[in-house]
GROMACS .gro file of C-alpha atoms in nm:
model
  315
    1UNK     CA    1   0.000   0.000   0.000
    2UNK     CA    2   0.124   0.341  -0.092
    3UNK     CA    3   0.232   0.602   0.209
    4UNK     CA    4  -0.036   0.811   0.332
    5UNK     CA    5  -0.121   1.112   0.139
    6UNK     CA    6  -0.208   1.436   0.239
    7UNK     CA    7  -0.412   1.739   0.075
    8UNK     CA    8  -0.355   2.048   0.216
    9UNK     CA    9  -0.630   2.333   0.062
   10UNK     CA   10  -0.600   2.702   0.175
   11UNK     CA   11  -0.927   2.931   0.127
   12UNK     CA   12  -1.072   3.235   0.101
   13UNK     CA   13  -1.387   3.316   0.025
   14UNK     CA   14  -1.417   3.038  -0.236
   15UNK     CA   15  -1.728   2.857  -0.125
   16UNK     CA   16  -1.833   2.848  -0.470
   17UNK     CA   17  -1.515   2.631  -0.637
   18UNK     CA   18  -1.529   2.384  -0.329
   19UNK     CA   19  -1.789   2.155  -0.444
   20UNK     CA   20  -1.583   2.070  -0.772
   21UNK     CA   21  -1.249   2.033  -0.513
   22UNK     CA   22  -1.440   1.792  -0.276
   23UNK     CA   23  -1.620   1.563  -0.463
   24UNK     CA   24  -1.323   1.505  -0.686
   25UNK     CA   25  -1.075   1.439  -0.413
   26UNK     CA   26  -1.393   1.191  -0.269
   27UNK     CA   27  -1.304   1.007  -0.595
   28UNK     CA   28  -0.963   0.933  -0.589
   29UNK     CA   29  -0.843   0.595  -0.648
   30UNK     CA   30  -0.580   0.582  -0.376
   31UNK     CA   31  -0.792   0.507  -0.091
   32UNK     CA   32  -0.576   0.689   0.215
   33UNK     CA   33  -0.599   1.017   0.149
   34UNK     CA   34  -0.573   1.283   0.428
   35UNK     CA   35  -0.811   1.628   0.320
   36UNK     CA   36  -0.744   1.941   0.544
   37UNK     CA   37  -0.916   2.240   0.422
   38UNK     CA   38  -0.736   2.572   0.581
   39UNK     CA   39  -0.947   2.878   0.583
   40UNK     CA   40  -0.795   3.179   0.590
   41UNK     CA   41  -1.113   3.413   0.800
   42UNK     CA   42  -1.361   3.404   0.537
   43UNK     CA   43  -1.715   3.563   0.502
   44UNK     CA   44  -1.914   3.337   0.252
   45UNK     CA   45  -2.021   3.056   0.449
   46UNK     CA   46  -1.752   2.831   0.325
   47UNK     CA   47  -1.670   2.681   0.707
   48UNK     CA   48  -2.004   2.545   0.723
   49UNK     CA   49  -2.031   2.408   0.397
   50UNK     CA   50  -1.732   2.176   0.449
   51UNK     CA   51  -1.872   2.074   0.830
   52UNK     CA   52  -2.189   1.994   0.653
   53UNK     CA   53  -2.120   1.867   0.308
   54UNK     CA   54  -1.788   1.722   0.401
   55UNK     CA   55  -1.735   1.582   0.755
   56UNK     CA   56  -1.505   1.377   0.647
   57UNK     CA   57  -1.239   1.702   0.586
   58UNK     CA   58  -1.081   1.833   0.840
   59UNK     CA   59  -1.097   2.174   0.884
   60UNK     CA   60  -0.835   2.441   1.027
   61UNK     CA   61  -1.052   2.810   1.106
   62UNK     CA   62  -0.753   3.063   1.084
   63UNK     CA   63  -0.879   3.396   1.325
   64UNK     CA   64  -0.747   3.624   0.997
   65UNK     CA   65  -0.603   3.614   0.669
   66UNK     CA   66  -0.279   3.460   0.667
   67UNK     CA   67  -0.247   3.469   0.316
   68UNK     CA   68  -0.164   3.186   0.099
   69UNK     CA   69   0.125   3.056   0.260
   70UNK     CA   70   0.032   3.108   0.642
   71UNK     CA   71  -0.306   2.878   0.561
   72UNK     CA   72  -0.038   2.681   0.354
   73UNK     CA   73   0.203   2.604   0.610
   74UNK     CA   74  -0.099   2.585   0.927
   75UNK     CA   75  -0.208   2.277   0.677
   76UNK     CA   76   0.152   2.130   0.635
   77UNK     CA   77   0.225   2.132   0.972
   78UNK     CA   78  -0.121   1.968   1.091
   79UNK     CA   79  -0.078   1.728   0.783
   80UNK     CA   80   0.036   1.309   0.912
   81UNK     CA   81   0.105   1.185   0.493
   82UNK     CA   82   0.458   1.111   0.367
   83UNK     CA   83   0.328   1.326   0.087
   84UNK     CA   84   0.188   1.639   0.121
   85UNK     CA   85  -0.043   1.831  -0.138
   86UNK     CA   86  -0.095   2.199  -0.150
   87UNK     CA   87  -0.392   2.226  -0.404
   88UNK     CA   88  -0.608   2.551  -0.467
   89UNK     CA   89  -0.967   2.553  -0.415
   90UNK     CA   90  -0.995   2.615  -0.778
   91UNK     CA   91  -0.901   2.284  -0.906
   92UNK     CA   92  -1.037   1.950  -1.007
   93UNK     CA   93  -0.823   1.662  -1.012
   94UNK     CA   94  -0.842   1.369  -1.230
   95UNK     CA   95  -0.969   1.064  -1.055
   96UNK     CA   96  -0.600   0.907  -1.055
   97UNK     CA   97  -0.437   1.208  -0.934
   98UNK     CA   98  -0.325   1.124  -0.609
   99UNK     CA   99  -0.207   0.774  -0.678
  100UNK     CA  100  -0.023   0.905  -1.013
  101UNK     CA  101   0.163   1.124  -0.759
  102UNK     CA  102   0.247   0.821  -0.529
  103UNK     CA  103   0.396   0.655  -0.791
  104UNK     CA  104   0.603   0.911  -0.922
  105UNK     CA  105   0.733   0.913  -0.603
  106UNK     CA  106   0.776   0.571  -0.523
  107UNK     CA  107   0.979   0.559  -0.869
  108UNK     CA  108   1.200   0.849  -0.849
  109UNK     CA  109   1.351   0.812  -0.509
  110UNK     CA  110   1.573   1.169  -0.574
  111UNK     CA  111   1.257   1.345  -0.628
  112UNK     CA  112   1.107   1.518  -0.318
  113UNK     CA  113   0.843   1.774  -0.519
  114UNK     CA  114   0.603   1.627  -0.802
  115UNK     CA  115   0.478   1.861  -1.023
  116UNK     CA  116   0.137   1.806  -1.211
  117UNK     CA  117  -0.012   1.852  -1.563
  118UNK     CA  118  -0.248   2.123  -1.487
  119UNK     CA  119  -0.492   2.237  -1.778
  120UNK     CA  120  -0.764   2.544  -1.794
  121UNK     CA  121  -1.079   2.448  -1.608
  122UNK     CA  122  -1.302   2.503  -1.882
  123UNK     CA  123  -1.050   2.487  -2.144
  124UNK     CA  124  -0.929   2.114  -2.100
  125UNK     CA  125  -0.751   2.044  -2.371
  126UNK     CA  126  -0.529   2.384  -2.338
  127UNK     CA  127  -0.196   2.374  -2.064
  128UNK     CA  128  -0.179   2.601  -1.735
  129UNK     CA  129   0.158   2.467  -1.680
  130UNK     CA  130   0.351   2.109  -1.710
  131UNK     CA  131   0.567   2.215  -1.458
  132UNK     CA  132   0.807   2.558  -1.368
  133UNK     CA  133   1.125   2.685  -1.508
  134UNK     CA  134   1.358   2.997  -1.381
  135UNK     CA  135   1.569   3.174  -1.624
  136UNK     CA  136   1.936   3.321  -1.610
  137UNK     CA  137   1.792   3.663  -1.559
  138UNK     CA  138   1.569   3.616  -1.231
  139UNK     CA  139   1.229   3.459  -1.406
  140UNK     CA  140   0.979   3.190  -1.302
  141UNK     CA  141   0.697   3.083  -1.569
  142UNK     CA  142   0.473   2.802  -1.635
  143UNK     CA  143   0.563   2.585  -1.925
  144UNK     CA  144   0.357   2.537  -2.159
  145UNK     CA  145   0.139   2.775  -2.001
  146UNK     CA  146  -0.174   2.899  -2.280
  147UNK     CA  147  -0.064   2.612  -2.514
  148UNK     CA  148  -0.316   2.392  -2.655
  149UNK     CA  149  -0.234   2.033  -2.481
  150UNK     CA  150  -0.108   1.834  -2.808
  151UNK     CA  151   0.102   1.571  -2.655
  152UNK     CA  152   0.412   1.778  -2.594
  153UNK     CA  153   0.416   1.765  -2.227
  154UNK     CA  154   0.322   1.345  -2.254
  155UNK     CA  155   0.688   1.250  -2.110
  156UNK     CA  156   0.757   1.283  -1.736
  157UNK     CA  157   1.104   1.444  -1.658
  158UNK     CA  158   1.267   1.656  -1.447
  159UNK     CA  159   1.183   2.047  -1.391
  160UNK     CA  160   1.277   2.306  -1.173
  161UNK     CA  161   0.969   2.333  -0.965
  162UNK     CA  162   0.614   2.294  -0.913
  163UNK     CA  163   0.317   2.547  -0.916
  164UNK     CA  164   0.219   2.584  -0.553
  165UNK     CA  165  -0.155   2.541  -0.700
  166UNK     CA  166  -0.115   2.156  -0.715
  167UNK     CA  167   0.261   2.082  -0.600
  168UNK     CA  168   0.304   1.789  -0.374
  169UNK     CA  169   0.583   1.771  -0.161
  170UNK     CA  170   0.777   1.453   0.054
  171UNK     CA  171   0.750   1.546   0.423
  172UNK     CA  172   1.085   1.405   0.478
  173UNK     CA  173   1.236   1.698   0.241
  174UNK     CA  174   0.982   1.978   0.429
  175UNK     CA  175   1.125   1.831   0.802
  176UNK     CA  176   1.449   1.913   0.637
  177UNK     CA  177   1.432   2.264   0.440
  178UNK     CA  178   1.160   2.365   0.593
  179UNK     CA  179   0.766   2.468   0.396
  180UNK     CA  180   0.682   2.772   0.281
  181UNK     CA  181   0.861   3.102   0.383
  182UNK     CA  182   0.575   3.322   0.573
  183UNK     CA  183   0.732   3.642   0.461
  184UNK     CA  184   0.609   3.593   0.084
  185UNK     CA  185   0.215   3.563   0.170
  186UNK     CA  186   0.126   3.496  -0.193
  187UNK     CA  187   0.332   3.417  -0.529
  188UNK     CA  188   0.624   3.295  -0.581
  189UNK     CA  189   0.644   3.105  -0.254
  190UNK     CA  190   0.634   2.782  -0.455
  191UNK     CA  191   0.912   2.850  -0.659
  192UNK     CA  192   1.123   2.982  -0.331
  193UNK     CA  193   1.087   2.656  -0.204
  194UNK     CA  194   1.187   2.466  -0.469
  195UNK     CA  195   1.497   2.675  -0.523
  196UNK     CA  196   1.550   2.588  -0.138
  197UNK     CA  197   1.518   2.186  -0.253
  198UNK     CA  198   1.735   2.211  -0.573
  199UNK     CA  199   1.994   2.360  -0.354
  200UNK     CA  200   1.955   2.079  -0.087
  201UNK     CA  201   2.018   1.814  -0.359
  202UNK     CA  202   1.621   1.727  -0.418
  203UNK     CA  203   1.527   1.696  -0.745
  204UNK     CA  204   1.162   1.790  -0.897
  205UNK     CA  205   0.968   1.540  -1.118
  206UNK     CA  206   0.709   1.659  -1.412
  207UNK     CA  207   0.438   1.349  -1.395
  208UNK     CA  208   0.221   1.385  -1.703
  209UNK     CA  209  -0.017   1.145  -1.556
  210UNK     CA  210  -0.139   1.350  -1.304
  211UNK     CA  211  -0.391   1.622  -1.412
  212UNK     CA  212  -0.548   1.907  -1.262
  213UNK     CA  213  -0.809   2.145  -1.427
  214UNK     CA  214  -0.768   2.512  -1.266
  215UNK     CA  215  -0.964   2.813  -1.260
  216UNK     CA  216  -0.686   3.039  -1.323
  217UNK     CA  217  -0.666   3.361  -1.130
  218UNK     CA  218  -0.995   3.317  -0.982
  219UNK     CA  219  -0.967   3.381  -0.653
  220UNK     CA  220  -0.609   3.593  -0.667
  221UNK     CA  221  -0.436   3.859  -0.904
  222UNK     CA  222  -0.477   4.215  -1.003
  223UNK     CA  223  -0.297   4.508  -0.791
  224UNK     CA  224  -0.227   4.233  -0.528
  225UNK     CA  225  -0.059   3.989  -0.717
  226UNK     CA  226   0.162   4.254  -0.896
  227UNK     CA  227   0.277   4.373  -0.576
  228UNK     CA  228   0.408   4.072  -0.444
  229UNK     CA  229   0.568   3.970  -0.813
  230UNK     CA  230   0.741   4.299  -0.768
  231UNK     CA  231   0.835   4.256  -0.405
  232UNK     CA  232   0.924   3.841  -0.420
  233UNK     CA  233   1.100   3.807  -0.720
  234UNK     CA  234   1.380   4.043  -0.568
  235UNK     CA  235   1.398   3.819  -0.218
  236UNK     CA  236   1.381   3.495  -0.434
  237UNK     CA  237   1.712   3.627  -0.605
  238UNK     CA  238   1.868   3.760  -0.301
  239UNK     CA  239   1.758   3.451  -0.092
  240UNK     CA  240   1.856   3.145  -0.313
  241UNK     CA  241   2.078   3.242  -0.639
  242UNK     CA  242   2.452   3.101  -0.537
  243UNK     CA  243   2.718   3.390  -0.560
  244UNK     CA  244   2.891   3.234  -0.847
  245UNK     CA  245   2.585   3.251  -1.076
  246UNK     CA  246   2.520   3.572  -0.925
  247UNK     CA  247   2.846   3.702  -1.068
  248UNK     CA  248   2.796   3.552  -1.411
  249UNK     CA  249   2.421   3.670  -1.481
  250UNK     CA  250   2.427   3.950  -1.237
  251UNK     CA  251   2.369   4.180  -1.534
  252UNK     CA  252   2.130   4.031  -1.701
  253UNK     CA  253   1.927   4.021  -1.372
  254UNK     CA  254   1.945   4.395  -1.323
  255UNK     CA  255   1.870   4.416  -1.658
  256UNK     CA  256   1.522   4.278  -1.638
  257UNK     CA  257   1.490   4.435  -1.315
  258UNK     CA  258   1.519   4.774  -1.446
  259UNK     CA  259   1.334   4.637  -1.744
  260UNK     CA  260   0.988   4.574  -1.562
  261UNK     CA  261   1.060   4.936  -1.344
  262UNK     CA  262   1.064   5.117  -1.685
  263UNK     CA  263   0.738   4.950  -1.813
  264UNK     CA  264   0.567   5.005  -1.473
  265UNK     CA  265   0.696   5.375  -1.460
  266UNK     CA  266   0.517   5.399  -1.873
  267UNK     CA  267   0.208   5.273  -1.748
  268UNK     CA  268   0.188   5.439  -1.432
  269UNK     CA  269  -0.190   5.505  -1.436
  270UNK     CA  270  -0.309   5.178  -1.412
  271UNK     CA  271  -0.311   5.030  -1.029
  272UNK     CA  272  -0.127   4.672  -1.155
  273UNK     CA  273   0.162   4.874  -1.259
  274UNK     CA  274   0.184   5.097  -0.958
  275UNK     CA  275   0.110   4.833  -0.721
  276UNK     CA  276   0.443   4.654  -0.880
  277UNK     CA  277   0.695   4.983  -0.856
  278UNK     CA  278   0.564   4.936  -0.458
  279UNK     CA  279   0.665   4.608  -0.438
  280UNK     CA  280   0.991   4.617  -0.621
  281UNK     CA  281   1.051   4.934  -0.340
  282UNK     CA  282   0.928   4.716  -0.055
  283UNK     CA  283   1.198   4.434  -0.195
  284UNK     CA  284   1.445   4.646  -0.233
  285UNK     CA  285   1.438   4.815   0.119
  286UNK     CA  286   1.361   4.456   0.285
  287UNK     CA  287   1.681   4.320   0.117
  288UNK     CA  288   1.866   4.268   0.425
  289UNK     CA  289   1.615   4.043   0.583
  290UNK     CA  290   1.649   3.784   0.263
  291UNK     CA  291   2.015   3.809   0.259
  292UNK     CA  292   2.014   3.669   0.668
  293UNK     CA  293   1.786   3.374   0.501
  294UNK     CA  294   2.028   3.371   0.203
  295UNK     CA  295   2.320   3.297   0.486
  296UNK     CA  296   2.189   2.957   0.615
  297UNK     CA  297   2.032   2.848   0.255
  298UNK     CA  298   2.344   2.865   0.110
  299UNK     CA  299   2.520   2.711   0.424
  300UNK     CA  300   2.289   2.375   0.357
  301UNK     CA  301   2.384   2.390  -0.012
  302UNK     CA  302   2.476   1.995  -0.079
  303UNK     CA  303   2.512   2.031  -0.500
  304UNK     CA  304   2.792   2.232  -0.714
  305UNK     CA  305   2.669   2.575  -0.894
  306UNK     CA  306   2.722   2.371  -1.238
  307UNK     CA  307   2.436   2.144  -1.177
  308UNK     CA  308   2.235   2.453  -1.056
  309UNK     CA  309   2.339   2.605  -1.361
  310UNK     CA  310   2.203   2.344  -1.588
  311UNK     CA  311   1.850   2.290  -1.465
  312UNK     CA  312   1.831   2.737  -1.537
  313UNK     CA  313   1.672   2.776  -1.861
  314UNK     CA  314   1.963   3.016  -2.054
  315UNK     CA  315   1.794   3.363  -2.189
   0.00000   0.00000   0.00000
């Protein structure tokens, strides 16, 4: 029998996307599954839906907003599985999901993060991501991401991380490196963390098997996601980019850094844009907190910059 499995939901106000969630993780064909829905203070009667429509969850009641990664990391550490889920409300997963994932584990022993296939909720046959990349110049994206699904993600291999909507994780690794870092809140946590395993000498695994259908952007984005692009991209460099690489692509970083200032400065009348030059202040005045994390990440570094090197897609 496989190792207990975990599913770890945060939520906010998304009553209306839990239904779909539920009932497909009540269909999963890998019988020992742990659900623990996190909610993170909301207003729209989603607490008492899952008590009444789903005893069988176990639900954490947060006293506020903790923002994606506190309700994150309340459900990790509550979690018992040897794997542990983070899925958003806004998903349905394929009947096979969860044992898919068990297996990909179970045959890539180097792996501690799975990444799923993840495809638009009402566009099924069109790719939200087969898994993350992070270039030479300081940027995460979703491969594949708006692509219609054709067969060119079919192959499982390995990526550089997994999209915190469906990413499942080996508690052994989290006991180890830790789960998500608090300071973030929302975006690019996911990828943080997987820089954090990549450095450790974890590897992440693309399994094409599992799928996950995603609402995308429906219950985050806008002013508040542009604000913590602009503010977590610059502690995700400062945090987890070794000094050598630093050196060699430090001016292509600043490049792109300046690059997204200069477009957010052109469009300074919309809120998106001005939300972002407030982040990339708030990042650049917080700097000194990420470089004290940056000390001990780089301390537990186990693998040489080459091999960090090569898994960095080259722009």
């Amino acid at each position: 029998m496989p190792d207990p499995f975990s599913v770890v939901i945060p939520n906010w106000n998304g009553q209306r996307f839990l239904a779909d969630c539920l009932d497909a993780l009540r269909g999963q064909t890998l019988a020992d599954i742990e659900v623990i829905l996190v909610d993170n203070a909301s207003t729209d009667g989603s607490q008492e839906f899952v008590r009444t429509r789903y005893p069988e969850v176990r639900l954490i009641e947060l006293k506020e907003n903790r923002g994606f990664t506190g309700a994150c990391n309340a459900g990790m550490e509550a979690a018992e599985g040897a794997y542990i889920a983070l899925l958003n409300n806004d998903t349905e997963v394929a009947s096979d999901w969860a044992e898919q994932v068990a297996r990909a584990f179970e045959s890539h022993s180097d792996a501690g993060i799975v990444a799923s296939k993840m495809l638009l909720f009402d566009q099924r046959d069109r790719l939200h991501t087969a898994g993350d990349f992070f270039t030479t110049d300081g940027r995460a994206g979703n491969r594949g991401a708006w692509q219609w699904d054709k067969g060119q993600y079919d192959r499982g291999e390995y990526v550089f991380s997994a999209c915190g909507g469906s990413a499942v994780y080996r508690q052994s690794m989290l006991a180890e490196i830790d789960t998500l870092d608090d300071d973030f809140f929302f975006l690019l946590e996911d990828v943080d963390l997987a820089w954090r395993a990549q450095l450790a000498g974890y590897k992440v695994w693309y399994e094409p098997l599992a799928i996950v259908y995603h609402h995308l952007s429906a219950t985050g984005g806008g002013v508040t996601a542009s604000f913590h692009d602009g503010r977590n991209g610059i502690w995700l460099i400062a945090k987890n980019m070794p000094a050598s690489l630093l050196r060699k692509y430090g001016r292509r970083i600043l490049a792109r850094q300046l690059a997204l200032l200069w477009l957010s400065l052109k469009s300074w009348r919309g809120r998106e844009a001005r939300a972002r030059i407030r982040g990339m202040i708030a990042g650049a005045f917080s700097i000194r907190g990420a470089l004290k994390k940056r000390k001990r990440i780089q301390t537990a570094k186990r693998v040489a910059d080459d091999y960090i090197e090569s898994i960095l897609t080259l722009v």
